[in-house]
CSV table of C-alpha atoms in Angstrom, one decimal:
chain,number,residue,atom,x,y,z
P,176,UNK,CA,18.6,-10.1,-0.3
P,177,UNK,CA,17.4,-6.5,-0.6
P,178,UNK,CA,14.3,-5.5,1.2
P,179,UNK,CA,12.3,-3.9,4.0
P,180,UNK,CA,12.2,-5.4,7.6
P,181,UNK,CA,9.9,-4.4,10.2
P,182,UNK,CA,9.7,-5.1,13.8
P,183,UNK,CA,8.2,-6.6,15.9
P,184,UNK,CA,5.5,-8.7,14.1
P,185,UNK,CA,3.4,-8.3,17.1
P,186,UNK,CA,3.4,-5.3,19.5
P,187,UNK,CA,1.3,-4.7,22.8
P,188,UNK,CA,1.1,-1.3,24.0
P,189,UNK,CA,-0.5,-0.6,27.5
P,190,UNK,CA,-2.6,2.5,28.4
P,191,UNK,CA,-0.6,5.7,28.4
P,192,UNK,CA,2.5,4.1,26.8
P,193,UNK,CA,4.5,5.2,24.0
P,194,UNK,CA,6.0,2.4,21.6
P,195,UNK,CA,8.2,2.5,18.8
P,196,UNK,CA,7.9,0.4,15.5
P,197,UNK,CA,10.9,-0.2,13.6
P,198,UNK,CA,11.3,-0.3,9.8
P,199,UNK,CA,14.7,-0.9,7.9
P,200,UNK,CA,15.3,-1.0,4.2
P,201,UNK,CA,18.4,-2.0,2.4
P,202,UNK,CA,17.3,-1.0,-1.0
P,203,UNK,CA,19.1,2.5,-1.1
P,204,UNK,CA,15.7,4.0,-1.7
P,205,UNK,CA,15.4,7.6,-0.9
P,206,UNK,CA,11.7,7.8,0.2
P,207,UNK,CA,10.2,5.9,3.1
P,208,UNK,CA,6.7,5.8,4.3
P,209,UNK,CA,4.4,4.7,7.0
P,210,UNK,CA,0.8,3.3,6.3
P,211,UNK,CA,-2.1,2.4,8.9
P,212,UNK,CA,-4.5,-0.3,7.6
P,213,UNK,CA,-7.9,-1.0,9.3
P,214,UNK,CA,-10.3,-3.8,8.0
P,215,UNK,CA,-12.3,-2.0,5.2
P,216,UNK,CA,-10.6,0.8,4.9
P,217,UNK,CA,-7.4,0.5,2.7
P,218,UNK,CA,-4.3,2.3,3.6
P,219,UNK,CA,-3.9,5.7,5.4
P,220,UNK,CA,-0.6,7.5,5.2
P,221,UNK,CA,0.6,8.6,8.5
P,222,UNK,CA,4.0,10.1,7.6
P,223,UNK,CA,6.6,10.2,4.8
P,224,UNK,CA,10.3,11.3,4.4
P,225,UNK,CA,11.7,12.0,0.9
P,226,UNK,CA,15.2,12.3,2.0
P,227,UNK,CA,17.2,12.1,5.3
P,228,UNK,CA,16.6,14.4,8.1
P,229,UNK,CA,13.3,15.4,6.6
P,230,UNK,CA,9.7,14.1,6.9
P,231,UNK,CA,6.3,15.3,6.3
P,232,UNK,CA,2.8,14.7,7.8
P,233,UNK,CA,0.4,12.6,5.7
P,234,UNK,CA,-3.5,12.2,6.5
P,235,UNK,CA,-3.5,11.0,9.9
P,236,UNK,CA,-0.3,12.1,11.7
P,237,UNK,CA,-2.0,12.9,14.9
P,238,UNK,CA,-0.7,10.9,17.7
P,239,UNK,CA,2.3,9.6,15.9
P,240,UNK,CA,5.8,10.8,15.5
P,241,UNK,CA,8.7,9.8,13.3
P,242,UNK,CA,12.6,10.3,12.8
P,243,UNK,CA,15.0,10.1,9.6
P,244,UNK,CA,18.5,10.3,10.9
P,245,UNK,CA,19.6,7.5,8.5
P,246,UNK,CA,18.7,6.8,4.9
P,247,UNK,CA,17.7,3.2,5.7
P,248,UNK,CA,15.9,3.6,8.9
P,249,UNK,CA,12.3,5.3,9.6
P,250,UNK,CA,11.0,4.4,12.9
P,251,UNK,CA,7.4,5.2,14.0
P,252,UNK,CA,6.3,6.0,17.4
P,253,UNK,CA,2.9,5.5,18.4
P,254,UNK,CA,2.3,8.0,21.3
P,255,UNK,CA,-0.2,7.9,24.3
P,256,UNK,CA,-2.0,10.6,22.4
P,257,UNK,CA,-3.3,8.1,19.8
P,258,UNK,CA,-6.3,6.9,21.4
P,259,UNK,CA,-7.2,4.2,18.8
P,260,UNK,CA,-3.8,2.7,17.8
P,261,UNK,CA,-5.1,-1.0,17.3
P,262,UNK,CA,-4.3,-1.6,13.6
P,263,UNK,CA,-1.7,-3.2,11.1
P,264,UNK,CA,1.4,-0.8,10.3
P,265,UNK,CA,2.9,-1.1,7.0
P,266,UNK,CA,6.5,0.8,6.1
P,267,UNK,CA,7.3,1.4,2.6
P,268,UNK,CA,9.8,2.6,0.4
P,269,UNK,CA,10.4,3.8,-2.9
P,270,UNK,CA,13.5,4.7,-5.0
P,271,UNK,CA,12.2,8.6,-5.7
P,272,UNK,CA,8.9,10.1,-4.7
P,273,UNK,CA,6.0,8.4,-6.3
P,274,UNK,CA,4.8,11.2,-8.2
P,275,UNK,CA,7.5,10.0,-10.9
P,276,UNK,CA,5.4,6.8,-11.1
P,277,UNK,CA,7.6,4.9,-8.7
P,278,UNK,CA,6.6,1.7,-7.4
P,279,UNK,CA,6.4,1.4,-3.5
P,280,UNK,CA,7.7,-1.5,-1.9
P,281,UNK,CA,6.2,-2.8,1.3
P,282,UNK,CA,7.7,-4.3,4.7
P,283,UNK,CA,5.8,-7.6,6.3
P,284,UNK,CA,3.9,-5.1,8.8
P,285,UNK,CA,3.6,-4.9,12.5
P,286,UNK,CA,0.2,-5.7,14.2
P,287,UNK,CA,-0.3,-3.3,17.2
P,288,UNK,CA,-2.6,-4.3,20.1
P,289,UNK,CA,-3.9,-2.4,23.1
P,290,UNK,CA,-3.9,-4.5,26.5
N,38,UNK,CA,-7.9,15.6,-6.3
N,39,UNK,CA,-7.2,12.0,-7.3
N,40,UNK,CA,-9.3,9.1,-6.2
N,41,UNK,CA,-9.7,5.3,-6.5
N,42,UNK,CA,-12.7,3.4,-6.3
N,43,UNK,CA,-12.8,-0.5,-6.3
N,44,UNK,CA,-16.4,-2.2,-6.9
N,45,UNK,CA,-17.1,-4.9,-4.6
N,46,UNK,CA,-15.4,-5.5,-1.3
N,47,UNK,CA,-15.6,-9.2,-1.7
N,48,UNK,CA,-15.6,-11.3,-4.9
N,49,UNK,CA,-15.9,-15.1,-5.1
N,50,UNK,CA,-15.2,-17.2,-7.9
N,51,UNK,CA,-14.6,-20.9,-8.5
N,52,UNK,CA,-11.4,-22.4,-9.3
N,53,UNK,CA,-10.5,-22.3,-13.0
N,54,UNK,CA,-13.0,-19.3,-13.4
N,55,UNK,CA,-12.2,-15.8,-14.9
N,56,UNK,CA,-11.3,-13.2,-12.1
N,57,UNK,CA,-12.3,-9.7,-12.7
N,58,UNK,CA,-11.6,-7.0,-10.0
N,59,UNK,CA,-13.0,-3.6,-11.1
N,60,UNK,CA,-11.1,-0.3,-10.3
N,61,UNK,CA,-12.3,3.1,-11.6
N,62,UNK,CA,-10.0,5.9,-10.8
N,63,UNK,CA,-10.7,10.0,-11.0
N,64,UNK,CA,-7.4,12.2,-11.9
N,65,UNK,CA,-7.1,15.4,-13.9
N,66,UNK,CA,-3.9,14.5,-15.4
N,67,UNK,CA,-2.5,11.2,-16.8
N,68,UNK,CA,-2.4,8.8,-14.0
N,69,UNK,CA,0.1,6.2,-12.9
N,70,UNK,CA,-2.1,3.1,-11.8
N,71,UNK,CA,-1.1,0.1,-9.6
N,72,UNK,CA,-2.3,-3.3,-8.6
N,73,UNK,CA,-1.0,-4.5,-5.2
N,74,UNK,CA,-1.9,-8.1,-3.6
N,75,UNK,CA,-1.7,-8.7,0.1
N,76,UNK,CA,-2.0,-12.1,1.7
N,77,UNK,CA,-3.2,-12.6,5.3
N,78,UNK,CA,-1.0,-10.8,7.7
N,79,UNK,CA,1.7,-9.7,5.0
N,80,UNK,CA,2.7,-6.5,3.5
N,81,UNK,CA,1.9,-5.5,-0.2
N,82,UNK,CA,3.3,-7.0,-3.2
N,83,UNK,CA,3.3,-5.3,-6.5
N,84,UNK,CA,1.3,-7.2,-9.2
N,85,UNK,CA,1.6,-4.8,-12.1
N,86,UNK,CA,1.6,-1.0,-12.9
N,87,UNK,CA,0.6,1.2,-15.7
N,88,UNK,CA,2.8,4.3,-16.5
N,89,UNK,CA,1.5,5.5,-19.8
N,90,UNK,CA,3.2,2.6,-22.1
N,91,UNK,CA,1.0,0.2,-23.4
N,92,UNK,CA,-2.6,0.4,-22.5
N,93,UNK,CA,-2.8,-3.6,-21.6
N,94,UNK,CA,-0.3,-4.4,-18.6
N,95,UNK,CA,0.6,-7.8,-17.8
N,96,UNK,CA,1.9,-8.3,-14.1
N,97,UNK,CA,3.0,-11.4,-12.1
N,98,UNK,CA,1.0,-14.7,-11.3
N,99,UNK,CA,-0.8,-14.4,-14.6
N,100,UNK,CA,-2.7,-11.1,-14.0
N,101,UNK,CA,-3.2,-8.5,-16.3
N,102,UNK,CA,-4.9,-5.1,-16.3
N,103,UNK,CA,-6.2,-2.6,-19.2
N,104,UNK,CA,-6.2,1.0,-19.0
N,105,UNK,CA,-9.4,2.6,-20.5
N,106,UNK,CA,-9.2,6.3,-20.5
N,107,UNK,CA,-12.8,6.7,-21.7
N,108,UNK,CA,-14.1,4.5,-19.0
N,109,UNK,CA,-11.3,5.9,-16.3
N,110,UNK,CA,-10.9,2.1,-15.5
N,111,UNK,CA,-8.1,-0.2,-14.8
N,112,UNK,CA,-9.6,-3.3,-14.2
N,113,UNK,CA,-7.4,-6.7,-13.0
N,114,UNK,CA,-8.3,-10.0,-14.7
N,115,UNK,CA,-6.9,-13.6,-14.7
N,116,UNK,CA,-8.2,-16.2,-17.0
N,117,UNK,CA,-8.2,-19.1,-14.5
N,118,UNK,CA,-8.4,-18.6,-10.9
N,119,UNK,CA,-6.1,-20.6,-8.6
N,120,UNK,CA,-6.8,-21.5,-5.1
N,121,UNK,CA,-3.5,-19.6,-4.1
N,122,UNK,CA,-5.0,-16.6,-5.7
N,123,UNK,CA,-7.2,-16.0,-2.7
N,124,UNK,CA,-6.0,-12.6,-1.3
N,125,UNK,CA,-6.9,-9.0,-0.9
N,126,UNK,CA,-6.2,-6.7,-3.7
N,127,UNK,CA,-5.7,-3.0,-3.9
N,128,UNK,CA,-5.9,-0.5,-6.7
N,129,UNK,CA,-3.9,2.6,-6.4
N,130,UNK,CA,-3.2,6.0,-8.4
N,131,UNK,CA,-0.7,8.7,-8.1
N,132,UNK,CA,0.4,11.2,-11.1
N,133,UNK,CA,3.1,13.5,-11.5
N,134,UNK,CA,1.8,16.3,-10.0
N,135,UNK,CA,0.8,14.3,-6.8
N,136,UNK,CA,1.3,16.3,-3.4
N,137,UNK,CA,5.1,15.2,-2.9
N,138,UNK,CA,4.8,11.2,-2.4
N,139,UNK,CA,1.1,10.8,-2.3
N,140,UNK,CA,-0.3,7.4,-3.6
N,141,UNK,CA,-4.1,6.9,-3.1
N,142,UNK,CA,-4.9,3.7,-2.4
N,143,UNK,CA,-8.5,2.1,-2.9
N,144,UNK,CA,-10.4,0.3,0.0
N,145,UNK,CA,-9.5,-3.5,-1.3
N,146,UNK,CA,-11.3,-6.3,-2.8
N,147,UNK,CA,-11.1,-9.4,-0.9
N,148,UNK,CA,-10.9,-12.4,-3.5
N,149,UNK,CA,-12.2,-15.8,-2.5
N,150,UNK,CA,-11.9,-19.0,-4.7
N,151,UNK,CA,-14.2,-21.8,-4.4
N,152,UNK,CA,-12.8,-25.5,-5.0
């Protein structure tokens, strides 16, 4: 089955620790995205990538980093510089960039909690 | 700049009643419009999208939405609510001039169904 997988489902972070959230897709999509979801605030874009080895900051990139070494993988690292990381993180992909009316397909999400 | 407003953060209807979730958008060019559904602790799933074809768009699970340019609206409706429709619903907008891969999400409307 084609789709997007995210792991782990739940992740706990200690103070000062970097943690990495995994996102893999087997849809052969060019574009991939990371969103943060907080209650009552909808989705906010962290980073996006339109092609391998290229990515751009979204609206709330501070305290986060990404890489896109393979088409199917787009891991997100939450660094110690992110002072309020507790949120639900969603990864998405689209065949091409959404300015062409493309649909974004979402993974099941990772909930990050701070110990 | 694009924006989307969802009127009502929480809507409650009786089982079998009409569902109406409101969405108004702002875009200086013809938009692409989307409705997504999110069940608890899951990712988002596309319900339907408008890409300048028919103004009445039919989606999955019996939902439909009508694009009204004069009212800048894209309200989501379903004639008869089921208990399984209880979820959070997000309206989203993009256009062909969107900044790279930008899609703007509304803040969401939580739909509750009363037995």
